[in-house]
C-alpha cells in the first residue's frame, strides 16, 4: 500500500481523476505534486493509455507513466457499468475536486454530469478538459493536443518560413491545458471558500494555446499584420539567437538590451560595436539584425562551448547551452534546486525525473512515489472511502466492475 501524502499545500484535498491521455492527467499530476490525495480511476485490465505511451520504453513499460501518474492512487473501475457508475458517484459525493477529460457529454451519459453530482455534493469542483471546451460548435468533436496547437495558432509560428510548421517534440498544447486546468481548479477552490458552492472549470486545449498567443491577435486586429515563422530569430530583437561554436555545438545568447549589448561587445573584444550607430540602440540593432548576428556568430565560432559560457557568464550576458536530457540531468543547478530528482520505483527501479513546480517555501510539494501499478489501491480506496468489506470488493472483482 502507498501512504497518502501528509504534506504539501493541498494536503487534505480529495481529488478524483477520470479520463486518460495527457491534459487532464497532467492537471491531476500538478495537484498531486502539491499534496492532494488524487485517486485515479482507470479501466480494469487495460488502464490509462499512458501506461503504453512513449517512444522509449523499459522492458515494454512506458517511462511517461511514472511521471504523469506520480503521487496518485490507482483504482480500477468500469464506468460503463451501472455498478461502476454508482461507485464513482459515491466517491465523488465526498470528494473536493473531479478532474475529467472525456469528450463533452460522456459524463452526462453515465449519470455523472454536474447536475447529477451536485445533488449529493454541491461543493464539488468539476474540472473539465477537452479539445475544444464544453461549448461552441466544435465542442463535441474529438480534439487532441496536436490539433489544438495547429488551430490555436502555435504551429503557424514554429519553425522556418520555407518549411512545414513542425511540432515542438513535446505535447505542449496538452500540458498548457493541464496547467490552466490546475489554475482554474485552485481559483474555484478559493471561490468555494466564500460561497460554499462548487462550479465547473471548463478548459479547451485550444483555449490554452490561444491564451499564450501574446499580442498575435491584437497585432492582426490593429494593423492586419500576420506574425510569421522566423526560425531561431525573433524579428527586431537582436542579438538574440543561436550561434555556432568551434566544437560543433550551439550557444543561445540574449544580448538585446542596451546595457547587455555593451557588455557583450566588450567580451567580444569589439567595444566599438556598442557606439556604432547601426547597433547602438534597440531599434538600430533590430534593423540590422542579420549583419549583427553574423558578427556575433563569427566570434562564437572561434571558441568551444565550455570556454564561451564562462566568458559570457562573467560578463553578465544571458547565455546557455541547448540541453538535451543528458545535459539537464548533469546540470548542477537543476539538481541543487530539486528541479531534477531521483525516485525509487518497484517497477522501474531508480528513475530520474523533473521535480515539483512551483516551489513553495513553507508547504513544498514532493514526488513521493512514481506512477503506481494498475489497480494497486483499489481495495484500499473502496474500503477507506466507501466502507466496503473484503467480500464485497471480491464480488466486484468477480463481476468485472473493478
mmCIF file of C-alpha atoms in Angstrom:
data_model
loop_
_atom_site.group_PDB
_atom_site.id
_atom_site.type_symbol
_atom_site.label_atom_id
_atom_site.label_comp_id
_atom_site.label_asym_id
_atom_site.label_seq_id
_atom_site.Cartn_x
_atom_site.Cartn_y
_atom_site.Cartn_z
ATOM 1 C CA UNK A 1 0.000 0.000 0.000
ATOM 2 C CA UNK A 2 1.129 3.541 -0.691
ATOM 3 C CA UNK A 3 0.777 6.145 2.014
ATOM 4 C CA UNK A 4 -1.448 9.147 1.311
ATOM 5 C CA UNK A 5 0.592 12.378 1.079
ATOM 6 C CA UNK A 6 0.781 14.017 4.513
ATOM 7 C CA UNK A 7 2.349 17.297 3.462
ATOM 8 C CA UNK A 8 2.045 19.927 0.782
ATOM 9 C CA UNK A 9 -0.136 22.970 0.330
ATOM 10 C CA UNK A 10 -3.053 20.871 -0.963
ATOM 11 C CA UNK A 11 -2.809 18.184 1.698
ATOM 12 C CA UNK A 12 -6.289 17.064 2.753
ATOM 13 C CA UNK A 13 -7.923 17.770 -0.601
ATOM 14 C CA UNK A 14 -9.622 14.776 -2.165
ATOM 15 C CA UNK A 15 -9.387 14.616 -5.950
ATOM 16 C CA UNK A 16 -10.910 12.028 -8.269
ATOM 17 C CA UNK A 17 -9.309 11.882 -11.713
ATOM 18 C CA UNK A 18 -11.184 10.412 -14.671
ATOM 19 C CA UNK A 19 -10.085 10.157 -18.270
ATOM 20 C CA UNK A 20 -6.776 9.376 -19.895
ATOM 21 C CA UNK A 21 -4.095 10.659 -22.237
ATOM 22 C CA UNK A 22 -2.325 13.853 -21.154
ATOM 23 C CA UNK A 23 -4.172 17.101 -20.458
ATOM 24 C CA UNK A 24 -6.476 16.000 -17.616
ATOM 25 C CA UNK A 25 -3.931 13.662 -16.016
ATOM 26 C CA UNK A 26 -1.274 16.396 -16.134
ATOM 27 C CA UNK A 27 -3.640 18.630 -14.159
ATOM 28 C CA UNK A 28 -4.007 15.748 -11.704
ATOM 29 C CA UNK A 29 -0.232 15.384 -11.515
ATOM 30 C CA UNK A 30 0.186 19.050 -10.597
ATOM 31 C CA UNK A 31 -2.418 18.784 -7.837
ATOM 32 C CA UNK A 32 -0.888 15.562 -6.520
ATOM 33 C CA UNK A 33 2.601 17.073 -6.556
ATOM 34 C CA UNK A 34 1.349 19.775 -4.202
ATOM 35 C CA UNK A 35 -0.110 17.273 -1.754
ATOM 36 C CA UNK A 36 -3.663 16.499 -2.890
ATOM 37 C CA UNK A 37 -4.871 12.919 -2.495
ATOM 38 C CA UNK A 38 -5.576 12.063 -6.135
ATOM 39 C CA UNK A 39 -7.456 8.826 -6.809
ATOM 40 C CA UNK A 40 -7.080 7.951 -10.475
ATOM 41 C CA UNK A 41 -9.896 5.811 -11.846
ATOM 42 C CA UNK A 42 -8.762 3.512 -14.677
ATOM 43 C CA UNK A 43 -10.493 0.861 -16.778
ATOM 44 C CA UNK A 44 -9.906 -2.664 -15.443
ATOM 45 C CA UNK A 45 -7.401 -4.816 -17.359
ATOM 46 C CA UNK A 46 -6.105 -2.067 -19.654
ATOM 47 C CA UNK A 47 -5.727 1.040 -17.506
ATOM 48 C CA UNK A 48 -4.889 4.504 -18.789
ATOM 49 C CA UNK A 49 -3.427 4.522 -22.299
ATOM 50 C CA UNK A 50 -0.467 6.439 -20.866
ATOM 51 C CA UNK A 51 0.733 3.137 -19.434
ATOM 52 C CA UNK A 52 1.664 2.208 -23.022
ATOM 53 C CA UNK A 53 2.659 5.578 -24.492
ATOM 54 C CA UNK A 54 6.173 6.792 -25.208
ATOM 55 C CA UNK A 55 8.670 6.099 -27.970
ATOM 56 C CA UNK A 56 11.279 4.874 -25.475
ATOM 57 C CA UNK A 57 10.233 2.158 -23.051
ATOM 58 C CA UNK A 58 11.826 -0.018 -20.384
ATOM 59 C CA UNK A 59 11.079 -3.731 -20.776
ATOM 60 C CA UNK A 60 7.870 -2.812 -22.592
ATOM 61 C CA UNK A 61 6.754 -0.364 -19.898
ATOM 62 C CA UNK A 62 6.061 3.311 -20.537
ATOM 63 C CA UNK A 63 8.523 5.748 -18.988
ATOM 64 C CA UNK A 64 5.931 8.513 -19.225
ATOM 65 C CA UNK A 65 3.544 6.778 -16.847
ATOM 66 C CA UNK A 66 5.739 7.021 -13.715
ATOM 67 C CA UNK A 67 5.871 10.798 -14.213
ATOM 68 C CA UNK A 68 2.303 11.717 -15.165
ATOM 69 C CA UNK A 69 0.794 9.335 -12.577
ATOM 70 C CA UNK A 70 3.192 10.051 -9.738
ATOM 71 C CA UNK A 71 1.727 10.640 -6.276
ATOM 72 C CA UNK A 72 -1.646 9.232 -7.430
ATOM 73 C CA UNK A 73 -3.548 6.177 -6.210
ATOM 74 C CA UNK A 74 -4.827 3.779 -8.874
ATOM 75 C CA UNK A 75 -8.377 2.458 -8.618
ATOM 76 C CA UNK A 76 -9.773 0.253 -11.380
ATOM 77 C CA UNK A 77 -13.445 0.798 -12.156
ATOM 78 C CA UNK A 78 -15.554 0.122 -15.233
ATOM 79 C CA UNK A 79 -17.527 3.327 -15.697
ATOM 80 C CA UNK A 80 -19.544 1.760 -18.486
ATOM 81 C CA UNK A 81 -21.343 -0.465 -15.995
ATOM 82 C CA UNK A 82 -24.183 0.675 -13.760
ATOM 83 C CA UNK A 83 -22.388 -0.538 -10.630
ATOM 84 C CA UNK A 84 -19.203 1.246 -11.676
ATOM 85 C CA UNK A 85 -21.129 4.475 -12.123
ATOM 86 C CA UNK A 86 -22.706 4.056 -8.696
ATOM 87 C CA UNK A 87 -19.298 3.613 -7.088
ATOM 88 C CA UNK A 88 -17.911 6.643 -8.907
ATOM 89 C CA UNK A 89 -20.925 8.674 -7.769
ATOM 90 C CA UNK A 90 -20.333 7.590 -4.170
ATOM 91 C CA UNK A 91 -16.639 8.513 -4.336
ATOM 92 C CA UNK A 92 -17.460 11.914 -5.788
ATOM 93 C CA UNK A 93 -20.096 12.538 -3.117
ATOM 94 C CA UNK A 94 -17.283 13.089 -0.604
ATOM 95 C CA UNK A 95 -14.592 14.479 -2.940
ATOM 96 C CA UNK A 96 -13.471 18.074 -3.297
ATOM 97 C CA UNK A 97 -12.489 18.003 -6.958
ATOM 98 C CA UNK A 98 -13.246 15.971 -10.062
ATOM 99 C CA UNK A 99 -10.790 16.214 -12.956
ATOM 100 C CA UNK A 100 -12.018 14.683 -16.221
ATOM 101 C CA UNK A 101 -11.098 14.894 -19.876
ATOM 102 C CA UNK A 102 -13.706 12.831 -21.693
ATOM 103 C CA UNK A 103 -15.443 14.158 -24.770
ATOM 104 C CA UNK A 104 -18.216 16.555 -23.659
ATOM 105 C CA UNK A 105 -21.429 14.674 -22.960
ATOM 106 C CA UNK A 106 -19.773 11.443 -21.838
ATOM 107 C CA UNK A 107 -20.179 12.013 -18.100
ATOM 108 C CA UNK A 108 -23.784 13.087 -18.594
ATOM 109 C CA UNK A 109 -24.440 9.839 -20.469
ATOM 110 C CA UNK A 110 -23.172 7.920 -17.429
ATOM 111 C CA UNK A 111 -25.213 9.910 -14.938
ATOM 112 C CA UNK A 112 -22.106 11.674 -13.682
ATOM 113 C CA UNK A 113 -22.707 15.160 -15.076
ATOM 114 C CA UNK A 114 -22.512 18.261 -12.868
ATOM 115 C CA UNK A 115 -26.235 18.363 -12.026
ATOM 116 C CA UNK A 116 -26.154 14.691 -11.027
ATOM 117 C CA UNK A 117 -23.085 15.122 -8.831
ATOM 118 C CA UNK A 118 -24.080 18.427 -7.201
ATOM 119 C CA UNK A 119 -27.260 16.850 -5.869
ATOM 120 C CA UNK A 120 -25.146 14.863 -3.424
ATOM 121 C CA UNK A 121 -22.148 17.197 -3.208
ATOM 122 C CA UNK A 122 -22.919 20.851 -4.002
ATOM 123 C CA UNK A 123 -19.372 21.899 -3.166
ATOM 124 C CA UNK A 124 -17.736 19.652 -5.759
ATOM 125 C CA UNK A 125 -15.431 21.433 -8.192
ATOM 126 C CA UNK A 126 -15.686 19.801 -11.620
ATOM 127 C CA UNK A 127 -12.683 20.479 -13.825
ATOM 128 C CA UNK A 128 -13.390 19.515 -17.422
ATOM 129 C CA UNK A 129 -10.644 19.422 -20.030
ATOM 130 C CA UNK A 130 -11.405 18.691 -23.677
ATOM 131 C CA UNK A 131 -10.149 19.507 -27.127
ATOM 132 C CA UNK A 132 -12.492 22.437 -27.787
ATOM 133 C CA UNK A 133 -14.242 23.075 -24.463
ATOM 134 C CA UNK A 134 -17.758 22.302 -23.290
ATOM 135 C CA UNK A 135 -19.479 24.869 -25.537
ATOM 136 C CA UNK A 136 -19.253 26.061 -29.122
ATOM 137 C CA UNK A 137 -19.806 24.358 -32.499
ATOM 138 C CA UNK A 138 -16.702 22.132 -32.171
ATOM 139 C CA UNK A 139 -17.309 21.070 -28.562
ATOM 140 C CA UNK A 140 -18.418 17.515 -29.389
ATOM 141 C CA UNK A 141 -15.581 16.945 -31.871
ATOM 142 C CA UNK A 142 -12.636 14.741 -30.998
ATOM 143 C CA UNK A 143 -9.676 17.011 -30.300
ATOM 144 C CA UNK A 144 -6.079 16.146 -29.445
ATOM 145 C CA UNK A 145 -3.303 18.486 -28.397
ATOM 146 C CA UNK A 146 -1.658 18.475 -31.815
ATOM 147 C CA UNK A 147 -4.895 19.615 -33.446
ATOM 148 C CA UNK A 148 -5.346 22.351 -30.854
ATOM 149 C CA UNK A 149 -1.769 23.555 -31.359
ATOM 150 C CA UNK A 150 -2.487 23.927 -35.054
ATOM 151 C CA UNK A 151 -5.928 25.526 -34.746
ATOM 152 C CA UNK A 152 -4.885 27.772 -31.860
ATOM 153 C CA UNK A 153 -2.037 29.315 -33.843
ATOM 154 C CA UNK A 154 1.003 27.760 -32.183
ATOM 155 C CA UNK A 155 2.142 25.651 -35.101
ATOM 156 C CA UNK A 156 1.874 28.604 -37.516
ATOM 157 C CA UNK A 157 4.634 30.339 -35.544
ATOM 158 C CA UNK A 158 7.001 27.374 -35.107
ATOM 159 C CA UNK A 159 9.952 26.645 -37.365
ATOM 160 C CA UNK A 160 11.298 28.272 -40.515
ATOM 161 C CA UNK A 161 9.158 30.054 -43.132
ATOM 162 C CA UNK A 162 10.311 27.851 -46.029
ATOM 163 C CA UNK A 163 9.403 24.562 -44.323
ATOM 164 C CA UNK A 164 6.220 22.977 -42.962
ATOM 165 C CA UNK A 165 5.456 24.051 -39.367
ATOM 166 C CA UNK A 166 6.944 21.416 -37.023
ATOM 167 C CA UNK A 167 5.892 20.157 -33.626
ATOM 168 C CA UNK A 168 7.914 21.015 -30.533
ATOM 169 C CA UNK A 169 8.788 17.408 -29.674
ATOM 170 C CA UNK A 170 6.578 17.665 -26.581
ATOM 171 C CA UNK A 171 2.806 17.764 -26.065
ATOM 172 C CA UNK A 172 2.796 21.496 -25.386
ATOM 173 C CA UNK A 173 -0.923 22.033 -26.008
ATOM 174 C CA UNK A 174 -1.939 19.268 -23.600
ATOM 175 C CA UNK A 175 0.481 20.476 -20.932
ATOM 176 C CA UNK A 176 -0.712 24.064 -21.226
ATOM 177 C CA UNK A 177 -4.291 22.861 -20.823
ATOM 178 C CA UNK A 178 -3.292 20.894 -17.720
ATOM 179 C CA UNK A 179 -1.648 23.956 -16.190
ATOM 180 C CA UNK A 180 -4.659 26.190 -16.890
ATOM 181 C CA UNK A 181 -6.962 23.473 -15.548
ATOM 182 C CA UNK A 182 -4.977 23.349 -12.298
ATOM 183 C CA UNK A 183 -5.046 27.145 -12.069
ATOM 184 C CA UNK A 184 -8.798 27.228 -12.651
ATOM 185 C CA UNK A 185 -9.314 24.478 -10.097
ATOM 186 C CA UNK A 186 -7.492 26.432 -7.404
ATOM 187 C CA UNK A 187 -9.417 29.604 -8.320
ATOM 188 C CA UNK A 188 -12.695 27.664 -7.977
ATOM 189 C CA UNK A 189 -11.478 26.288 -4.650
ATOM 190 C CA UNK A 190 -10.896 29.821 -3.368
ATOM 191 C CA UNK A 191 -14.353 30.845 -4.583
ATOM 192 C CA UNK A 192 -15.826 27.876 -2.705
ATOM 193 C CA UNK A 193 -14.279 29.175 0.499
ATOM 194 C CA UNK A 194 -16.507 32.239 0.060
ATOM 195 C CA UNK A 195 -19.678 30.685 -1.371
ATOM 196 C CA UNK A 196 -19.595 27.076 -0.238
ATOM 197 C CA UNK A 197 -20.509 26.042 -3.773
ATOM 198 C CA UNK A 198 -18.610 24.170 -6.433
ATOM 199 C CA UNK A 199 -18.535 25.087 -10.101
ATOM 200 C CA UNK A 200 -17.374 23.839 -13.483
ATOM 201 C CA UNK A 201 -13.862 24.708 -14.635
ATOM 202 C CA UNK A 202 -14.023 24.462 -18.440
ATOM 203 C CA UNK A 203 -10.691 24.293 -20.299
ATOM 204 C CA UNK A 204 -10.407 23.588 -24.009
ATOM 205 C CA UNK A 205 -6.922 22.713 -25.205
ATOM 206 C CA UNK A 206 -7.487 25.266 -27.960
ATOM 207 C CA UNK A 207 -8.256 27.851 -25.255
ATOM 208 C CA UNK A 208 -4.969 27.121 -23.516
ATOM 209 C CA UNK A 209 -2.990 27.529 -26.727
ATOM 210 C CA UNK A 210 -4.783 30.783 -27.532
ATOM 211 C CA UNK A 211 -4.093 32.105 -24.042
ATOM 212 C CA UNK A 212 -0.325 32.201 -24.687
ATOM 213 C CA UNK A 213 -0.538 33.914 -28.079
ATOM 214 C CA UNK A 214 0.871 37.167 -26.636
ATOM 215 C CA UNK A 215 -0.050 40.068 -28.948
ATOM 216 C CA UNK A 216 -0.594 37.976 -32.085
ATOM 217 C CA UNK A 217 -4.335 38.644 -32.291
ATOM 218 C CA UNK A 218 -4.162 42.310 -31.386
ATOM 219 C CA UNK A 219 -1.407 42.854 -33.959
ATOM 220 C CA UNK A 220 -3.700 41.440 -36.614
ATOM 221 C CA UNK A 221 -6.711 43.358 -35.330
ATOM 222 C CA UNK A 222 -4.960 46.724 -35.227
ATOM 223 C CA UNK A 223 -2.752 46.511 -38.315
ATOM 224 C CA UNK A 224 -3.674 43.431 -40.323
ATOM 225 C CA UNK A 225 -0.196 42.025 -39.676
ATOM 226 C CA UNK A 226 0.100 38.233 -39.501
ATOM 227 C CA UNK A 227 3.040 37.099 -37.401
ATOM 228 C CA UNK A 228 5.096 34.535 -39.326
ATOM 229 C CA UNK A 229 7.521 31.722 -38.650
ATOM 230 C CA UNK A 230 11.007 33.133 -38.207
ATOM 231 C CA UNK A 231 13.129 30.134 -37.237
ATOM 232 C CA UNK A 232 15.609 30.824 -34.463
ATOM 233 C CA UNK A 233 15.201 34.609 -34.647
ATOM 234 C CA UNK A 234 12.630 36.958 -33.198
ATOM 235 C CA UNK A 235 12.373 39.803 -35.732
ATOM 236 C CA UNK A 236 13.597 43.139 -34.444
ATOM 237 C CA UNK A 237 15.205 41.630 -31.327
ATOM 238 C CA UNK A 238 18.982 41.459 -31.715
ATOM 239 C CA UNK A 239 21.301 39.932 -30.948
ATOM 240 C CA UNK A 240 19.148 37.097 -29.645
ATOM 241 C CA UNK A 241 19.735 33.856 -31.453
ATOM 242 C CA UNK A 242 21.563 30.554 -31.649
ATOM 243 C CA UNK A 243 25.229 30.849 -32.534
ATOM 244 C CA UNK A 244 27.691 28.121 -33.572
ATOM 245 C CA UNK A 245 30.717 27.156 -31.507
ATOM 246 C CA UNK A 246 34.104 25.836 -32.524
ATOM 247 C CA UNK A 247 33.293 22.330 -31.255
ATOM 248 C CA UNK A 248 30.145 21.987 -33.353
ATOM 249 C CA UNK A 249 27.654 22.910 -30.644
ATOM 250 C CA UNK A 250 25.281 25.835 -30.214
ATOM 251 C CA UNK A 251 25.055 28.622 -27.683
ATOM 252 C CA UNK A 252 21.977 30.775 -27.226
ATOM 253 C CA UNK A 253 22.716 34.411 -26.393
ATOM 254 C CA UNK A 254 20.240 37.092 -25.394
ATOM 255 C CA UNK A 255 22.217 40.301 -25.817
ATOM 256 C CA UNK A 256 19.426 42.590 -26.980
ATOM 257 C CA UNK A 257 19.215 45.055 -24.073
ATOM 258 C CA UNK A 258 21.349 48.184 -24.433
ATOM 259 C CA UNK A 259 23.474 47.605 -21.326
ATOM 260 C CA UNK A 260 23.744 43.890 -22.032
ATOM 261 C CA UNK A 261 24.839 44.551 -25.594
ATOM 262 C CA UNK A 262 27.591 46.846 -24.346
ATOM 263 C CA UNK A 263 28.865 44.035 -22.127
ATOM 264 C CA UNK A 264 28.640 41.569 -24.998
ATOM 265 C CA UNK A 265 30.594 43.900 -27.271
ATOM 266 C CA UNK A 266 33.273 44.208 -24.575
ATOM 267 C CA UNK A 267 33.631 40.458 -24.075
ATOM 268 C CA UNK A 268 33.782 40.006 -27.845
ATOM 269 C CA UNK A 269 36.778 42.359 -27.821
ATOM 270 C CA UNK A 270 34.873 44.771 -30.047
ATOM 271 C CA UNK A 271 33.543 47.507 -27.702
ATOM 272 C CA UNK A 272 33.065 49.999 -30.528
ATOM 273 C CA UNK A 273 30.052 47.970 -31.687
ATOM 274 C CA UNK A 274 28.067 49.448 -28.794
ATOM 275 C CA UNK A 275 28.638 53.003 -30.033
ATOM 276 C CA UNK A 276 28.247 52.277 -33.731
ATOM 277 C CA UNK A 277 25.022 54.000 -34.855
ATOM 278 C CA UNK A 278 23.982 50.777 -36.615
ATOM 279 C CA UNK A 279 23.915 48.895 -33.302
ATOM 280 C CA UNK A 280 23.793 51.480 -30.522
ATOM 281 C CA UNK A 281 20.037 51.298 -29.879
ATOM 282 C CA UNK A 282 17.431 48.578 -29.681
ATOM 283 C CA UNK A 283 15.735 49.658 -32.914
ATOM 284 C CA UNK A 284 19.025 50.058 -34.751
ATOM 285 C CA UNK A 285 20.100 46.548 -33.779
ATOM 286 C CA UNK A 286 16.728 45.202 -34.904
ATOM 287 C CA UNK A 287 17.055 46.964 -38.255
ATOM 288 C CA UNK A 288 20.490 45.422 -38.823
ATOM 289 C CA UNK A 289 19.735 42.080 -37.220
ATOM 290 C CA UNK A 290 21.219 39.791 -39.863
ATOM 291 C CA UNK A 291 24.597 41.508 -40.074
ATOM 292 C CA UNK A 292 24.808 41.750 -36.276
ATOM 293 C CA UNK A 293 24.053 38.041 -35.938
ATOM 294 C CA UNK A 294 26.857 37.370 -38.420
ATOM 295 C CA UNK A 295 29.291 39.366 -36.293
ATOM 296 C CA UNK A 296 28.352 37.515 -33.120
ATOM 297 C CA UNK A 297 28.499 34.144 -34.907
ATOM 298 C CA UNK A 298 31.974 34.929 -36.245
ATOM 299 C CA UNK A 299 33.124 35.420 -32.651
ATOM 300 C CA UNK A 300 31.401 32.368 -31.104
ATOM 301 C CA UNK A 301 32.692 30.158 -33.917
ATOM 302 C CA UNK A 302 36.237 30.736 -32.671
ATOM 303 C CA UNK A 303 35.650 29.279 -29.209
ATOM 304 C CA UNK A 304 34.392 25.947 -27.820
ATOM 305 C CA UNK A 305 31.208 25.984 -25.763
ATOM 306 C CA UNK A 306 32.923 25.305 -22.439
ATOM 307 C CA UNK A 307 35.046 28.431 -22.921
ATOM 308 C CA UNK A 308 32.268 30.635 -24.267
ATOM 309 C CA UNK A 309 29.790 30.097 -21.457
ATOM 310 C CA UNK A 310 32.129 31.171 -18.603
ATOM 311 C CA UNK A 311 33.124 34.296 -20.538
ATOM 312 C CA UNK A 312 29.511 35.277 -21.121
ATOM 313 C CA UNK A 313 28.539 34.489 -17.541
ATOM 314 C CA UNK A 314 31.382 36.595 -16.154
ATOM 315 C CA UNK A 315 30.246 39.461 -18.366
ATOM 316 C CA UNK A 316 26.634 39.067 -17.161
ATOM 317 C CA UNK A 317 25.395 38.328 -20.669
ATOM 318 C CA UNK A 318 22.416 35.899 -20.683
ATOM 319 C CA UNK A 319 23.541 32.709 -22.417
ATOM 320 C CA UNK A 320 23.146 28.981 -22.200
ATOM 321 C CA UNK A 321 23.637 25.660 -23.949
ATOM 322 C CA UNK A 322 20.986 23.745 -25.889
ATOM 323 C CA UNK A 323 20.465 20.964 -23.370
ATOM 324 C CA UNK A 324 19.159 17.521 -24.171
ATOM 325 C CA UNK A 325 18.132 15.134 -21.387
ATOM 326 C CA UNK A 326 21.756 14.260 -20.648
ATOM 327 C CA UNK A 327 22.684 17.916 -20.259
ATOM 328 C CA UNK A 328 19.726 18.580 -17.964
ATOM 329 C CA UNK A 329 20.450 15.587 -15.744
ATOM 330 C CA UNK A 330 24.106 16.577 -15.395
ATOM 331 C CA UNK A 331 23.443 20.264 -14.724
ATOM 332 C CA UNK A 332 24.263 21.049 -11.056
ATOM 333 C CA UNK A 333 21.785 23.940 -10.918
ATOM 334 C CA UNK A 334 18.781 21.719 -11.621
ATOM 335 C CA UNK A 335 19.965 19.237 -9.008
ATOM 336 C CA UNK A 336 20.536 21.927 -6.391
ATOM 337 C CA UNK A 337 17.020 23.317 -6.853
ATOM 338 C CA UNK A 338 15.324 19.939 -6.858
ATOM 339 C CA UNK A 339 14.197 20.570 -10.418
ATOM 340 C CA UNK A 340 15.654 17.144 -11.229
ATOM 341 C CA UNK A 341 15.080 14.377 -8.689
ATOM 342 C CA UNK A 342 15.600 10.656 -8.230
ATOM 343 C CA UNK A 343 12.568 8.497 -7.459
ATOM 344 C CA UNK A 344 12.603 4.863 -6.360
ATOM 345 C CA UNK A 345 10.043 2.594 -8.012
ATOM 346 C CA UNK A 346 9.313 -1.111 -7.581
ATOM 347 C CA UNK A 347 8.501 -1.486 -11.268
ATOM 348 C CA UNK A 348 11.185 0.743 -12.772
ATOM 349 C CA UNK A 349 13.966 0.873 -10.228
ATOM 350 C CA UNK A 350 15.598 4.246 -9.647
ATOM 351 C CA UNK A 351 14.264 6.856 -12.090
ATOM 352 C CA UNK A 352 15.323 10.417 -12.772
ATOM 353 C CA UNK A 353 12.507 12.852 -13.481
ATOM 354 C CA UNK A 354 11.601 16.514 -13.179
ATOM 355 C CA UNK A 355 10.789 17.788 -9.712
ATOM 356 C CA UNK A 356 7.790 19.782 -8.485
ATOM 357 C CA UNK A 357 6.967 23.226 -9.861
ATOM 358 C CA UNK A 358 6.167 25.712 -8.348
ATOM 359 C CA UNK A 359 8.390 25.702 -5.264
ATOM 360 C CA UNK A 360 6.632 26.781 -2.059
ATOM 361 C CA UNK A 361 8.807 27.877 0.855
ATOM 362 C CA UNK A 362 6.552 26.728 3.722
ATOM 363 C CA UNK A 363 4.450 23.897 2.260
ATOM 364 C CA UNK A 364 6.522 22.434 -0.563
ATOM 365 C CA UNK A 365 5.308 19.655 -2.784
ATOM 366 C CA UNK A 366 7.268 16.460 -3.346
ATOM 367 C CA UNK A 367 7.471 13.383 -5.544
ATOM 368 C CA UNK A 368 6.558 10.730 -3.012
ATOM 369 C CA UNK A 369 6.136 7.818 -5.401
ATOM 370 C CA UNK A 370 6.200 7.075 -9.111
ATOM 371 C CA UNK A 371 3.098 6.138 -11.132
ATOM 372 C CA UNK A 372 1.532 3.082 -9.448
ATOM 373 C CA UNK A 373 0.773 -0.348 -10.844
ATOM 374 C CA UNK A 374 -2.720 -0.813 -12.251
ATOM 375 C CA UNK A 375 -5.379 -1.009 -9.552
ATOM 376 C CA UNK A 376 -2.945 -1.413 -6.683
ATOM 377 C CA UNK A 377 -5.002 0.917 -4.474
ATOM 378 C CA UNK A 378 -8.447 -0.414 -5.415
ATOM 379 C CA UNK A 379 -9.061 -2.342 -2.179
ATOM 380 C CA UNK A 380 -7.576 0.469 -0.098
ATOM 381 C CA UNK A 381 -9.737 3.211 -1.620
ATOM 382 C CA UNK A 382 -13.018 1.263 -1.657
ATOM 383 C CA UNK A 383 -12.632 0.155 1.947
ATOM 384 C CA UNK A 384 -11.377 3.514 3.188
ATOM 385 C CA UNK A 385 -13.789 5.782 1.309
ATOM 386 C CA UNK A 386 -16.909 3.636 0.932
ATOM 387 C CA UNK A 387 -16.528 1.178 3.790
ATOM 388 C CA UNK A 388 -16.738 -1.899 1.527
ATOM 389 C CA UNK A 389 -15.525 -5.126 3.107
ATOM 390 C CA UNK A 390 -13.275 -7.762 1.594
ATOM 391 C CA UNK A 391 -16.131 -9.945 0.376
ATOM 392 C CA UNK A 392 -17.905 -7.029 -1.316
ATOM 393 C CA UNK A 393 -14.721 -5.986 -3.069
ATOM 394 C CA UNK A 394 -14.049 -9.554 -4.135
ATOM 395 C CA UNK A 395 -17.542 -9.743 -5.675
ATOM 396 C CA UNK A 396 -16.968 -6.509 -7.592
ATOM 397 C CA UNK A 397 -13.763 -8.012 -8.940
ATOM 398 C CA UNK A 398 -15.528 -11.218 -9.930
ATOM 399 C CA UNK A 399 -18.195 -9.209 -11.725
ATOM 400 C CA UNK A 400 -15.578 -7.297 -13.704
ATOM 401 C CA UNK A 401 -16.574 -3.942 -12.170
ATOM 402 C CA UNK A 402 -13.071 -3.384 -10.773
#
